[in-house]
């Protein structure tokens, strides 16, 4: 399977703990996105990378959140000092963006469901 | 801030019926995408519309981009239980999703 994969699929943690999620994009894709989705809502953008560079961060991404994409391959999203409000599905997507195109197709992983107790 | 509002929020209809869901904004978009998301999975792209007034068909699904490129609609003919899911519109050039329409088709 060469799609986007995310690990873990589910994470239950206690308030105040740190958690880290991993995303492996489609190998030739240069862009990688992180979203948060709560039940019944559309995905909310958190941040995206072009290769290893983090190009944009949403104001939703508080200082407790940090994302990395070393070497432009897989990415990690860490949440420090988790709060109950962080409970959500965290989605990763990747795409191949060419310089001449204003849009692209994002391919999503299955998500990591975080529950903060 | 560009926002995408989708309506209705929920829709439950009988198999075989037709339906239309809407995506509206006060802003102009250069292009718009529709995604479908099934439970436990990530969204999957259905279509990208680029030109104002454009109509695209995907089997029983018809997508239209408004002339002013501020709105879009998705029409499903003869809905089937397999059409059940969360339908999301997204600005193709900005990273903005609508709030979604949750569609349930009853057999």
XYZ file of C-alpha atoms in Angstrom:
224
model
C 0.000 0.000 0.000
C 1.573 3.288 -1.090
C -0.967 5.652 0.469
C -0.524 8.030 3.382
C -0.091 6.214 6.681
C -0.434 7.517 10.227
C 0.638 6.044 13.514
C -0.843 5.409 15.971
C -4.467 5.134 14.844
C -5.712 5.732 18.369
C -4.135 7.374 21.392
C -5.589 7.759 24.855
C -3.645 9.927 27.248
C -4.074 11.760 30.511
C -4.266 15.518 30.676
C -0.825 17.059 30.969
C 1.009 14.293 29.134
C 2.890 14.785 25.868
C 1.945 12.868 22.734
C 3.613 12.469 19.339
C 2.014 11.362 16.097
C 3.741 10.241 12.937
C 2.736 10.633 9.305
C 4.347 8.903 6.331
C 3.291 10.626 3.107
C 3.205 9.254 -0.417
C 6.893 9.048 -1.273
C 7.081 11.438 -4.217
C 4.880 14.119 -2.620
C 6.615 17.357 -1.701
C 3.836 18.817 0.476
C 2.578 17.504 3.779
C -0.336 18.920 5.745
C -1.676 18.458 9.265
C -5.330 19.006 10.128
C -7.481 18.609 13.216
C -11.061 17.388 12.915
C -13.712 17.228 15.600
C -16.815 15.098 15.289
C -19.153 16.225 12.523
C -16.958 19.129 11.445
C -14.678 19.714 8.505
C -10.908 19.437 8.933
C -9.214 22.532 10.384
C -5.816 23.367 8.958
C -2.904 23.307 11.400
C 0.283 23.531 9.359
C 1.970 22.428 6.159
C 5.434 21.673 4.847
C 6.972 21.970 1.437
C 9.760 19.417 1.569
C 11.398 20.071 4.963
C 10.338 23.714 5.257
C 7.326 24.574 7.414
C 5.647 27.224 5.265
C 2.465 28.074 7.118
C 1.033 27.641 10.607
C -2.544 28.267 11.642
C -3.316 30.365 14.698
C -4.889 27.135 15.995
C -1.359 25.805 16.394
C -0.606 27.026 19.904
C 2.872 26.933 21.371
C 2.064 23.502 22.817
C 2.014 22.110 19.287
C 5.122 21.506 17.216
C 5.569 19.768 13.897
C 8.667 18.662 12.068
C 9.451 17.092 8.744
C 13.146 16.199 8.830
C 14.654 15.520 5.425
C 11.313 16.193 3.765
C 10.045 12.689 4.317
C 7.886 11.635 7.272
C 6.496 14.193 9.691
C 5.768 14.254 13.412
C 3.236 16.320 15.305
C 3.849 16.709 19.020
C 1.393 18.078 21.529
C 2.842 19.012 24.900
C 0.855 19.253 28.126
C -2.283 17.906 26.500
C -5.662 19.369 27.422
C -9.109 17.822 27.102
C -9.841 20.283 24.303
C -7.108 18.647 22.250
C -9.266 15.534 21.860
C -9.899 15.195 18.134
C -8.924 13.325 15.000
C -5.559 14.475 13.654
C -5.343 14.035 9.903
C -2.278 14.114 7.718
C -2.377 14.674 3.967
C 0.224 14.889 1.246
C 0.267 16.265 -2.271
C 2.569 16.973 -5.167
C 2.613 20.674 -5.927
C 4.089 21.954 -9.160
C 5.141 25.568 -9.561
C 2.651 26.232 -12.350
C -0.455 24.934 -10.582
C -2.616 26.882 -8.158
C -4.269 23.778 -6.721
C -3.534 20.146 -6.057
C -5.176 16.946 -4.841
C -4.495 16.130 -1.241
C -4.326 12.469 -0.269
C -5.313 11.861 3.317
C -4.253 9.272 5.825
C -6.767 7.522 8.087
C -6.024 9.842 10.978
C -4.974 9.469 14.611
C -7.816 9.739 17.086
C -6.639 11.403 20.297
C -8.615 11.158 23.516
C -7.398 13.226 26.456
C -8.845 12.099 29.789
C -11.150 35.579 6.597
C -12.549 33.346 3.900
C -15.189 30.952 5.149
C -17.025 28.155 3.429
C -20.529 27.471 4.706
C -22.210 24.243 3.797
C -25.897 23.427 3.939
C -27.685 21.491 5.070
C -25.559 20.301 7.972
C -27.361 16.953 8.051
C -29.506 15.203 5.466
C -31.211 11.830 5.740
C -33.171 10.614 2.742
C -34.555 7.416 1.303
C -32.646 5.410 -1.288
C -33.600 6.484 -4.795
C -34.323 10.105 -3.949
C -32.436 13.084 -5.355
C -30.635 15.665 -3.248
C -28.568 18.814 -3.498
C -26.043 20.165 -1.014
C -24.542 23.609 -1.107
C -21.261 25.355 -0.392
C -21.329 29.142 -0.102
C -18.880 31.917 0.602
C -18.815 35.694 0.538
C -15.400 35.506 -1.122
C -14.368 34.579 -4.633
C -12.393 31.382 -5.031
C -10.115 30.578 -7.921
C -11.119 26.928 -7.671
C -13.138 24.659 -5.428
C -12.940 20.990 -4.546
C -15.434 18.474 -3.183
C -14.278 15.623 -0.942
C -16.193 12.724 0.614
C -15.199 11.262 3.950
C -16.410 7.933 5.294
C -16.268 7.029 8.992
C -12.774 6.154 10.190
C -11.119 7.350 7.005
C -9.636 10.528 5.616
C -11.409 12.621 2.966
C -11.117 11.543 -0.673
C -11.207 14.009 -3.553
C -14.255 13.769 -5.824
C -13.791 16.744 -8.165
C -12.091 20.094 -8.729
C -14.012 22.921 -10.416
C -12.083 25.868 -11.772
C -14.182 27.940 -14.160
C -17.218 29.998 -13.129
C -20.372 28.227 -14.318
C -18.520 24.955 -14.800
C -20.494 21.728 -14.477
C -18.813 18.373 -13.926
C -20.450 14.976 -13.725
C -19.171 11.915 -11.915
C -21.667 9.097 -12.519
C -24.746 10.113 -10.485
C -23.026 13.155 -8.979
C -23.231 16.576 -10.664
C -21.024 19.415 -9.424
C -21.553 23.056 -10.339
C -19.366 26.087 -9.683
C -21.282 29.355 -9.468
C -20.823 31.966 -12.157
C -19.268 34.357 -9.644
C -17.100 31.582 -8.170
C -18.476 32.187 -4.696
C -20.615 29.067 -4.418
C -20.907 25.485 -5.526
C -23.458 22.722 -5.416
C -23.413 18.947 -5.476
C -26.462 17.143 -6.803
C -26.891 13.402 -6.364
C -29.416 11.566 -8.505
C -31.047 8.373 -7.247
C -29.068 8.255 -4.017
C -27.745 4.891 -2.851
C -26.635 3.731 0.612
C -23.037 3.822 -0.653
C -23.342 7.602 -1.002
C -23.523 7.910 2.792
C -20.726 10.033 4.209
C -19.521 13.524 5.074
C -19.333 15.766 2.001
C -16.810 18.570 2.277
C -16.089 21.491 0.013
C -12.630 23.009 0.058
C -10.957 25.956 -1.480
C -8.485 24.337 -3.833
C -5.911 27.101 -3.601
C -6.367 27.998 0.073
C -6.281 25.494 2.882
C -9.899 25.968 3.942
C -12.553 23.285 4.322
C -16.260 23.833 4.754
C -18.072 22.538 7.801
C -19.469 19.599 5.855
C -22.821 18.005 5.071
C -23.420 14.652 6.723
C -25.495 12.564 4.337
C -27.304 9.388 5.299
C -29.140 7.274 2.741
C -31.733 4.893 4.169
C -32.230 1.607 2.292
